[in-house]
Every structure is written in C-alpha cells, then in structure tokens.
Coordinates of C-alpha atoms in Angstrom, one line a residue:
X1 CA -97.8 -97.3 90.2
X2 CA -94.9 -95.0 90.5
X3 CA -96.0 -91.5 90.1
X4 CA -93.3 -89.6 87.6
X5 CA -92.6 -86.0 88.2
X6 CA -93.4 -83.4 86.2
X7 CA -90.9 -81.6 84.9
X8 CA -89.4 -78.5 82.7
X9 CA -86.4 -77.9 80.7
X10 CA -84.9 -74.3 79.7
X11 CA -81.3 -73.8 78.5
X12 CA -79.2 -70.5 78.0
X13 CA -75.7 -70.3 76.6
X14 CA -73.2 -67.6 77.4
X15 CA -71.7 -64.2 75.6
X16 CA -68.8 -66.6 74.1
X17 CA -71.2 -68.9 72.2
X18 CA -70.7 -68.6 68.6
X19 CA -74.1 -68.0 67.8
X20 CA -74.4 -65.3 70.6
X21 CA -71.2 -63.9 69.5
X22 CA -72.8 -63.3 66.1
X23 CA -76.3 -61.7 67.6
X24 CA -73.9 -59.2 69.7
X25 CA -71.9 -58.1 66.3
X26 CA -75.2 -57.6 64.5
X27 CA -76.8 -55.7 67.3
X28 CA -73.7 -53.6 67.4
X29 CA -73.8 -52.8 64.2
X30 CA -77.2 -51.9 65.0
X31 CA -76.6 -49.7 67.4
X32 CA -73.6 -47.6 65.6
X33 CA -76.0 -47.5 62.6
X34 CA -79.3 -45.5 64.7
X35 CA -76.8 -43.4 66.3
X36 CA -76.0 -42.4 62.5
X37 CA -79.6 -42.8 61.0
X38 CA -82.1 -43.1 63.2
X39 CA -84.4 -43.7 60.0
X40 CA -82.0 -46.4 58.9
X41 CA -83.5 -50.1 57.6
X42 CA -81.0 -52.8 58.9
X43 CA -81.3 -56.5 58.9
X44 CA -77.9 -57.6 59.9
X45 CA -76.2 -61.2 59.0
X46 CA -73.6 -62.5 60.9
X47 CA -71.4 -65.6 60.6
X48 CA -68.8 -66.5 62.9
X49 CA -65.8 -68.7 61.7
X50 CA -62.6 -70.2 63.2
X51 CA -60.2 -67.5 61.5
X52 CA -62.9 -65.0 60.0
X53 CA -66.2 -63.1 60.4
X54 CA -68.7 -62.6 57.5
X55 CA -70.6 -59.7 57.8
X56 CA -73.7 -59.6 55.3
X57 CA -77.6 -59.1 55.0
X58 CA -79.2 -56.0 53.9
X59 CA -78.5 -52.4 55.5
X60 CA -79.9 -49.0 54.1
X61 CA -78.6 -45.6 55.9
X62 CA -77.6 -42.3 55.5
X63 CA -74.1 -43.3 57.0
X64 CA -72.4 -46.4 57.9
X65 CA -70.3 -47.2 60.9
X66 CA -66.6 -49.3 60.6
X67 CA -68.3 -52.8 60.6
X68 CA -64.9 -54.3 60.4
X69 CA -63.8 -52.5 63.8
X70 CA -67.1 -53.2 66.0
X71 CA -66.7 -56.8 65.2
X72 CA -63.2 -57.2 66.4
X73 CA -64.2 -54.8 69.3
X74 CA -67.3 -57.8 70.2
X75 CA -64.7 -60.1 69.8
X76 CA -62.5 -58.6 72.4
X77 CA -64.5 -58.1 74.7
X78 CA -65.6 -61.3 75.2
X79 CA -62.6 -62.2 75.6
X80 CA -61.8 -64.0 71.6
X81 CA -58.0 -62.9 71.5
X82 CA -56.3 -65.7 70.1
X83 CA -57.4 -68.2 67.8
X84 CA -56.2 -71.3 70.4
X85 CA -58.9 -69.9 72.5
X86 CA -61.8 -69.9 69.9
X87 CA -60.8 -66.6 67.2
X88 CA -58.6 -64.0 67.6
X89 CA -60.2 -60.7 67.1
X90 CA -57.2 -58.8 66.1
X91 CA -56.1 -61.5 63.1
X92 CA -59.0 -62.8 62.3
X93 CA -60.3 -62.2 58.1
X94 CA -63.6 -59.4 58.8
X95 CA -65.7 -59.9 55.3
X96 CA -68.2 -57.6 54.8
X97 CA -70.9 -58.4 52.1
X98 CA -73.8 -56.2 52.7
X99 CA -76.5 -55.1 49.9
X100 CA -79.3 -51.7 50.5
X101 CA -83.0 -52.7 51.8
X102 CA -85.0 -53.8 48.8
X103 CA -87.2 -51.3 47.4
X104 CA -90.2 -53.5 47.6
X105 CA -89.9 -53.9 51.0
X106 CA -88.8 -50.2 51.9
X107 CA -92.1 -49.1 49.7
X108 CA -94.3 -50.8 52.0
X109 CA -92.9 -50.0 54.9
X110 CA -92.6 -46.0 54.7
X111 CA -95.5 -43.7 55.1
X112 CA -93.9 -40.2 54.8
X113 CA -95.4 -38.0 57.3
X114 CA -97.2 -40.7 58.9
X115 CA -95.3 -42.3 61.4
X116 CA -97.9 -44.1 63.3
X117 CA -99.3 -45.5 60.4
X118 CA -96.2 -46.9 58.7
X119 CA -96.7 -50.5 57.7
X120 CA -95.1 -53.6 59.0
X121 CA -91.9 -54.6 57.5
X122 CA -92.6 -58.5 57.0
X123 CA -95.6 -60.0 57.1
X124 CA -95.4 -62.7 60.9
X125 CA -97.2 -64.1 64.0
X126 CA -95.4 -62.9 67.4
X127 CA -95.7 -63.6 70.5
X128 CA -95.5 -62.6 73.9
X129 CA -95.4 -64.1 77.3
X130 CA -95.0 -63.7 81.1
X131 CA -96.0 -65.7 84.3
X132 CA -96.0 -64.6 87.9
X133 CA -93.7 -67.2 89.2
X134 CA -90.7 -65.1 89.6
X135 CA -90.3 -61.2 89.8
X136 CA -89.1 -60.8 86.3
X137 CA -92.6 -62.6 85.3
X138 CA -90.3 -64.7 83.6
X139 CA -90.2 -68.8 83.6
X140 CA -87.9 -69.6 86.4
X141 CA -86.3 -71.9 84.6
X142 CA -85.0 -70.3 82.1
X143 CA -84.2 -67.4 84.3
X144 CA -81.7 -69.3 86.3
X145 CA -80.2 -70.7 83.2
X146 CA -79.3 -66.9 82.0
X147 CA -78.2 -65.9 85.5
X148 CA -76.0 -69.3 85.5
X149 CA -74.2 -67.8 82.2
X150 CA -73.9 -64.4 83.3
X151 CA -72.4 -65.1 86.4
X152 CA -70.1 -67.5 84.5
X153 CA -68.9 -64.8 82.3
X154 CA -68.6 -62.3 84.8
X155 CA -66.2 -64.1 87.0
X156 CA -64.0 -65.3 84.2
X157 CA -63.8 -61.5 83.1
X158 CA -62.7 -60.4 86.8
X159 CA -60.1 -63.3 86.5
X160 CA -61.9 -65.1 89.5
X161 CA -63.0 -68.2 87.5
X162 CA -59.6 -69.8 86.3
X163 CA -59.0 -72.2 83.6
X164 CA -62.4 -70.8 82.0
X165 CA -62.5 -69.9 78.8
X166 CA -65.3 -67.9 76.7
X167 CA -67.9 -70.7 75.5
X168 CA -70.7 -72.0 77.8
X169 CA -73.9 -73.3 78.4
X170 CA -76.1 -73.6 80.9
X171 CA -79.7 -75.9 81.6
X172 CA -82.0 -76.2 84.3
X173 CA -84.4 -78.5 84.9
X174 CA -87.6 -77.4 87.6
X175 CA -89.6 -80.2 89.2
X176 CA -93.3 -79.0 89.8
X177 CA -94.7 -81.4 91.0
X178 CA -95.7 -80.3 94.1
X179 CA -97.2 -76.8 93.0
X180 CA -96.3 -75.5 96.9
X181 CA -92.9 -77.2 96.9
X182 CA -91.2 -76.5 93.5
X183 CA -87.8 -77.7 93.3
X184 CA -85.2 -77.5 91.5
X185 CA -84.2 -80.9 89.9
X186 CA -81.2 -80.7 87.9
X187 CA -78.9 -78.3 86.6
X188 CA -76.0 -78.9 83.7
X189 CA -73.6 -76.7 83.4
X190 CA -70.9 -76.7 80.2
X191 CA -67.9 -74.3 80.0
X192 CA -64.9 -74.2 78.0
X193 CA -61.4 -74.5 79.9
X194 CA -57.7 -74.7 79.1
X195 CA -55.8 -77.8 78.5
X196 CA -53.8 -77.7 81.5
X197 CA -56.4 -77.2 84.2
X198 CA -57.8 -79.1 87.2
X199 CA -60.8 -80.6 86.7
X200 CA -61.8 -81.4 90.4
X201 CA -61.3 -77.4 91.2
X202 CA -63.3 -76.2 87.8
X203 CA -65.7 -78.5 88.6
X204 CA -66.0 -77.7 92.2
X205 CA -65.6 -74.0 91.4
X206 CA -69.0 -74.0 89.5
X207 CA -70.7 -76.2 91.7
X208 CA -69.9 -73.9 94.8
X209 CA -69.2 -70.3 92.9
X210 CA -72.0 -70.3 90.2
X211 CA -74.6 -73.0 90.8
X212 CA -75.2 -72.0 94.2
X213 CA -75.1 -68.9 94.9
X214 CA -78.0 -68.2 92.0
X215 CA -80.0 -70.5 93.5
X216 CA -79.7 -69.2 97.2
X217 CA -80.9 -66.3 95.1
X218 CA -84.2 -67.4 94.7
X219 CA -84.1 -69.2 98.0
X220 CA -84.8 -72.9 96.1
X221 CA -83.1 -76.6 97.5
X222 CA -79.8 -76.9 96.9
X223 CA -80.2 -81.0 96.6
X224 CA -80.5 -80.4 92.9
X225 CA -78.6 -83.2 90.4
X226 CA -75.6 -81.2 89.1
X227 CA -73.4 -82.0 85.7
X228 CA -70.7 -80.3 84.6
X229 CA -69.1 -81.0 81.2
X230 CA -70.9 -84.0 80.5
X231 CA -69.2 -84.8 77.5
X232 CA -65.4 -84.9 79.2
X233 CA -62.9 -82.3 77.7
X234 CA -64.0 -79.0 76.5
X235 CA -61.0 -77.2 75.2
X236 CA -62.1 -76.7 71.4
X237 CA -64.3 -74.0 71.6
X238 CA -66.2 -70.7 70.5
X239 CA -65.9 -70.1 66.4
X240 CA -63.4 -72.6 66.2
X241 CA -66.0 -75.3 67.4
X242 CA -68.9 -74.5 66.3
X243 CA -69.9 -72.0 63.0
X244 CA -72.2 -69.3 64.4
X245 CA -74.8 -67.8 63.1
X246 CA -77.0 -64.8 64.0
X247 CA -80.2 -65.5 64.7
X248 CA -79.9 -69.1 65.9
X249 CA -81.1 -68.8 69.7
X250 CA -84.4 -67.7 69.6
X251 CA -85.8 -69.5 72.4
X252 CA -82.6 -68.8 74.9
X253 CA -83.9 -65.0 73.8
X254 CA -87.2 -64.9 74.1
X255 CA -89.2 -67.8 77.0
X256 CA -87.2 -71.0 77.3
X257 CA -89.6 -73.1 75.5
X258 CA -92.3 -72.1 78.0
X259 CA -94.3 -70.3 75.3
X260 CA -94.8 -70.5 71.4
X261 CA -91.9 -68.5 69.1
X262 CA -93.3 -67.2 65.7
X263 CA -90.1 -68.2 64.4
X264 CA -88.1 -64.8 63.8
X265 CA -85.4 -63.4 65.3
X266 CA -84.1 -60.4 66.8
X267 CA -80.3 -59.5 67.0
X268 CA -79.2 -57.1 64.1
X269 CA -82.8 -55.8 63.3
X270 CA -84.1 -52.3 63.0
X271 CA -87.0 -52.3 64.6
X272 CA -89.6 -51.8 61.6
X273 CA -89.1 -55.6 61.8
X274 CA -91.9 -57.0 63.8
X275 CA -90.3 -60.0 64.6
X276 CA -88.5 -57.5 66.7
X277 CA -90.5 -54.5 67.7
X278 CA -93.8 -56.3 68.1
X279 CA -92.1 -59.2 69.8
X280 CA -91.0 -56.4 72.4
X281 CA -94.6 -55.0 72.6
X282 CA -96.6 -58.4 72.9
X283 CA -93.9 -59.0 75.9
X284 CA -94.5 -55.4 77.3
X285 CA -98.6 -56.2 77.2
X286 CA -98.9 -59.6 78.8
X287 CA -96.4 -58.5 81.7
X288 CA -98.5 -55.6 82.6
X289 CA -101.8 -57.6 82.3
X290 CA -100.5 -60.5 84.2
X291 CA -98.8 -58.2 86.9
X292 CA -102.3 -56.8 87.2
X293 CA -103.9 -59.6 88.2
X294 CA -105.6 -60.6 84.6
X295 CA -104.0 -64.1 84.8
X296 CA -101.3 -65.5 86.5
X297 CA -99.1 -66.9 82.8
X298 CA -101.0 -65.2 79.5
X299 CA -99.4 -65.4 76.2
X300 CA -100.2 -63.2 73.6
X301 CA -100.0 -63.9 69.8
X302 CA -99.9 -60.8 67.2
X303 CA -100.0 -61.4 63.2
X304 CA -98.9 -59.0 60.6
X305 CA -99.1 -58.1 57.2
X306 CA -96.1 -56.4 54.8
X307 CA -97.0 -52.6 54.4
X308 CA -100.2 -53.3 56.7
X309 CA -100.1 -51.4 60.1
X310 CA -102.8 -52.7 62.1
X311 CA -102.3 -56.6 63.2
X312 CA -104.5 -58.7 61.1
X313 CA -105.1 -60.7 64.5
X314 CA -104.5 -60.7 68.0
X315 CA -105.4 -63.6 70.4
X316 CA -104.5 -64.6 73.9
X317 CA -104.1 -67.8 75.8
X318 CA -104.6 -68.0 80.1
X319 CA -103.7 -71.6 80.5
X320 CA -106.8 -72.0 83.0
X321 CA -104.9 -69.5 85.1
X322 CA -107.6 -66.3 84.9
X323 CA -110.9 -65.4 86.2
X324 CA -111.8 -63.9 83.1
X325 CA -112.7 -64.7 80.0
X326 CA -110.6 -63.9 77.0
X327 CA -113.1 -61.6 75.2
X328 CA -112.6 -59.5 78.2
X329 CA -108.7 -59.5 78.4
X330 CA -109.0 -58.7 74.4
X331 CA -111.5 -55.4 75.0
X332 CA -108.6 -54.5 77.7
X333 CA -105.9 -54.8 74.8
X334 CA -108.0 -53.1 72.6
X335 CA -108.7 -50.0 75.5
X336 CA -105.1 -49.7 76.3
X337 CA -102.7 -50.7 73.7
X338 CA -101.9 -49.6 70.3
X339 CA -99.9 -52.4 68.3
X340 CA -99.3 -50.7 65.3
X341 CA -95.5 -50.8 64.5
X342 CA -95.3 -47.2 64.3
X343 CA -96.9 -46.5 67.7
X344 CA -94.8 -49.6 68.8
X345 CA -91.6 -48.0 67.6
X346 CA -92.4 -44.4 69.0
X347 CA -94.1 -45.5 72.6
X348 CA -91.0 -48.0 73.6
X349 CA -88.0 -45.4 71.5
X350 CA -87.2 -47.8 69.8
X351 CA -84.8 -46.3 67.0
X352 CA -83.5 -43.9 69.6
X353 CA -82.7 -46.3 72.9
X354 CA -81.7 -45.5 75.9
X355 CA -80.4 -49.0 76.2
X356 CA -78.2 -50.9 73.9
X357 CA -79.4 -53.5 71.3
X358 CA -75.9 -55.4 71.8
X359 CA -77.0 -55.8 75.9
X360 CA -79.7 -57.8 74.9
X361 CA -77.6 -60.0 72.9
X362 CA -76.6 -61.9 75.8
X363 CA -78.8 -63.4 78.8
X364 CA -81.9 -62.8 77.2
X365 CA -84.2 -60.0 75.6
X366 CA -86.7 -60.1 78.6
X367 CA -86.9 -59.8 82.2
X368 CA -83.7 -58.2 82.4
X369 CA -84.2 -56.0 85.7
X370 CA -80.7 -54.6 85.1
X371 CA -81.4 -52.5 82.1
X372 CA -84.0 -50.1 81.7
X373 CA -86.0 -51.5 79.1
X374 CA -88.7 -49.8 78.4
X375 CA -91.2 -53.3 77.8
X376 CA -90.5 -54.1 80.9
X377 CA -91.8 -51.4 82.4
X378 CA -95.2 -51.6 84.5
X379 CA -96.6 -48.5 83.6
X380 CA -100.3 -50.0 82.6
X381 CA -101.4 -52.1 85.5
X382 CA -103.2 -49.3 87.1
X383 CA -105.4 -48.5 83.9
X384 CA -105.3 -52.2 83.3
X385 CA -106.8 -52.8 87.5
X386 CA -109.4 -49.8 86.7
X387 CA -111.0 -51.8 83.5
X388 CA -111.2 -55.0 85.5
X389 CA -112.3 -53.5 88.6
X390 CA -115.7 -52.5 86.3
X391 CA -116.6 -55.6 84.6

C-alpha cells in the first residue's frame, strides 16, 4: 500500500491585496490617532472599493488625524496610482463614516486611576502559538509564504520585478514526512502583471528571483513543485478585483492555520481590544516558554470577560512535544506573567509603540525579526529555565 505524505498548507498574500490594503489604512489611522491620544478607543473599519474607500467603525479621541489623507497616502505607497492598476489614490471617492466608542463599552473598560486593573474591552478566547522549527518559532510554512510576498513587493518597489503589479499571493506547502528530512513540496505563487508582459520571463523571474532565493534561505530542496498564476491572466487586480475588507486575513496574521484563531482581528484596533493586545501577549508567553525548553510547539488559549480584568481561563496545549505536564507549565504562567489587559498594555507599550501598527499590516503580526516588537522579545526564558530547573 502506497504510503501518502503528510503534508501542511499555509498561504500569505501581499501589501497590494485588497484586504491587506484595508488592515494597513486602519492601522494607520491607528497609529496617527495614539500619537494624538494615547487614551484614545479606536476600532477602525475599512472597505476598499474599485473607485473609493469607506472609512467607518467606531473611534473616540481627544483629536483626530486627516483620515482622508492617510488613506490615499497607504494607497500610494503601495503603489495604487491609477485605477487601471487596481485604485488610484489620488481620484479615488475617501468616505468617512465613523461614530464615538459606545458608552457601554467605554464604561466597562475604564478604571480611572487604575490602570492595571482596567477591564477587557470585549468579552473573547485568544490564542497564542510558537514552535521551534524555525528561528522566528514560527510555522515554517507560513513563514516562507510571508517572506515570498515580501520579497515580491520589495522588488517591484525597486523597479527590479517588471510587469508586476501590486496584488499577490503566495502558498507553501511542507512535506514532513520524514521528521529528519522535511521538504518543501510545493510552492504557488500569484501576482498581478500588466497586459503587455512576457509571461515566460515573469514566470521565470519568480521562479529564479523570489522562490529561490527564500528558500536557499532556510537551506531547504529546491526540487519543490512550483505554480505561478494558476488561473492564466491576472491583470484585474487589487480593489478593482476584489472588495476588501479589514479584518479578513486573520490566519495569514496570526499562524497559518497551524494553531486555533479565537476569531478576532487585529488591524485598526486600540489595544484595550483583547483580540489584539492579549493576542500579542499569549504570543509573547508561548515563545518564551517554548524557547526555554518547556515544549517544542505550545499554544496557549486566554478567555475574557467585558469590563473583567483577569482572564476567566487560561489553558495550554504541548501536542506530545514536552516533558512536563501542563499543571506545571500553568504554575509557570501563573509565576511569571500577568495577563490582565492593563498590565498587557503597559508591559508590551502598547498605546505608545516604538513600532508601527501599519508594519504589522503586511507579512504577518508575529515572528517578524525585522521590527522590534516587543512580544517577540525573549526576555523570560531565563526566569522561565530557573522554575523548571526546580521541579
């Protein structure tokens, strides 16, 4: 009997998506709002059309920035500047429909003069992941995808990638089915061109200029299955393809499909949302616990009450990979972290970032080694060593 391969699946999709262009406007609007009110409650909507841009959702703050000009900045600098091309950010209809934070929620939330103990703004399960198979303790899958899209985007901004245009996807399939010989088994690639371009050079282009040199990054076969715009001609693309939404990609953000998603998004949230801010933390506790030797993939689920600080539950999962049991990775938790969202908010700064919400946007919220993001920092592992070491 033919023994079938065992295989995994992540996919990423570049800056020029029209769902990703829609996370990047609300996250820049995020950002211009903190810098304003650091206090400020913003859950931004975005929608992304062929000829316009509808800005909405719910956004309370002591000052507002020009919505209308940070989108059609987004817009231009991924490179949307004509609508033949997908939207063309200095035509283009900007609508801006946005209503204040209900008082209900903002009630709940707030705990004047008590920071730490403010209450979760949504009730939600979160979770967070990481797995030693790469040095981002990311799934490799799904970091090749991203690095696929970056590096996409990238070249076709330095004017090295002709014909391309913003839209693209990438997906990348692993073969592990020889754990001391994974492989990479197939890798699609889909980007947007124009009309009058050679397909045997774009094709060959990504084969030779993106696909391989990522993978002779990570030192895998290069005997993988490649396809490139499976479905023929891809001219029509961006907003004028596809409607976009914020908040649409939440598995290209977070683990590829390698973990569990609560459900909630990030892009264009302040981080009183604990889709967003405890999403960061859960990441930032199971990449220090993994990277100190607690398991080798843990995933860690966190649930939350509106108004309630602590987390009504937290619970992990090893996947058979730990030498302990999870009653003792839970004590660790308990020892080291605090996951209330007002500690959360205050240990990671996370309404006065040294980084950008609108980076994260694009190729992923985690593993990101070039940003200094503070929940991917190790800063635990030794604490974390020192409790295991005594058990």
């Amino acid at each position: 009997m033919k023994k079938e391969p065992i295989l995994f699946t992540s996919e990423a999709v570049g800056e020029g998506h029209p769902d990703k262009v829609c996370d990047q406007i609300s996250d820049a609007i995020l950002d211009a709002t903190l810098k304003l009110d650091k206090e400020a409650h913003v859950a931004c909507e975005v929608v992304a059309m062929k000829d316009a841009i509808l800005i909405t959702g719910e956004i309370s703050a002591k000052a507002k920035p020009d919505f209308e000009k940070i989108a059609r900045d987004v817009l231009a600098n991924i490179g949307y500047t004509s609508e033949e091309v997908g939207i063309d950010a200095a035509t283009c209809e900007v609508i801006i429909r946005d209503n204040k934070q209900s008082e209900n929620i903002n009630q709940s939330v707030r705990r004047d003069g008590e920071k730490l103990n403010q209450g979760a703004g949504d009730q939600g399960i979160i979770f967070g992941y990481a797995t030693d198979e790469t040095d981002e303790y990311m799934p490799l899958s799904l970091t090749i995808a991203q690095k696929l899209v970056e590096r996409g985007d990238t070249l076709r901004k330095q004017n090295k990638f002709k014909w391309a245009r913003p839209d693209s996807k990438s997906q990348v399939t692993i073969d592990y089915s020889d754990p001391n010989n994974i492989r990479v088994h197939t890798i699609l690639m889909a980007v947007q061109h124009d009309p009058n371009y050679d397909e045997v050079k774009f094709k060959q282009f990504i084969k030779e200029e993106i696909m391989l040199p990522v993978i002779r990054e990570y030192k895998l076969n290069e005997d993988f299955k490649a396809i490139i715009n499976s479905s023929g001609t891809f001219v029509i693309g961006g907003p004028s393809g596809d409607t976009g939404l914020t908040g649409r990609k939440i598995i290209i953000d977070t683990y590829g499909g390698a973990a569990r998603h609560g459900g909630g998004a990030f892009s264009g949230k302040d981080p009183s949302k604990v889709d967003r801010s405890a999403a960061y933390y859960a990441r930032y506790m199971a990449k220090n616990l993994v990277a100190a030797g607690a398991a080798s993939r843990l995933e860690i689920q966190l649930a939350y009450a509106i108004g309630k600080p602590e987390p009504l539950s937290i619970s992990v999962a090893t996947f058979k990979t730990s030498n302990y049991d999870d009653e003792v990775i839970l004590s660790i938790i308990d020892k080291v972290f605090d996951c209330r969202p007002g500690a959360i908010i205050e240990h990671l700064s996370l309404t006065e970032p040294q980084f950008s919400y609108a980076s994260l946007a694009k190729y992923g919220h985690f593993g990101r080694k070039e940003l200094d993001i503070p929940w991917e920092k190790l800063d635990k592992v030794n604490e974390i060593k020192a409790l295991l070491k005594n058990i």
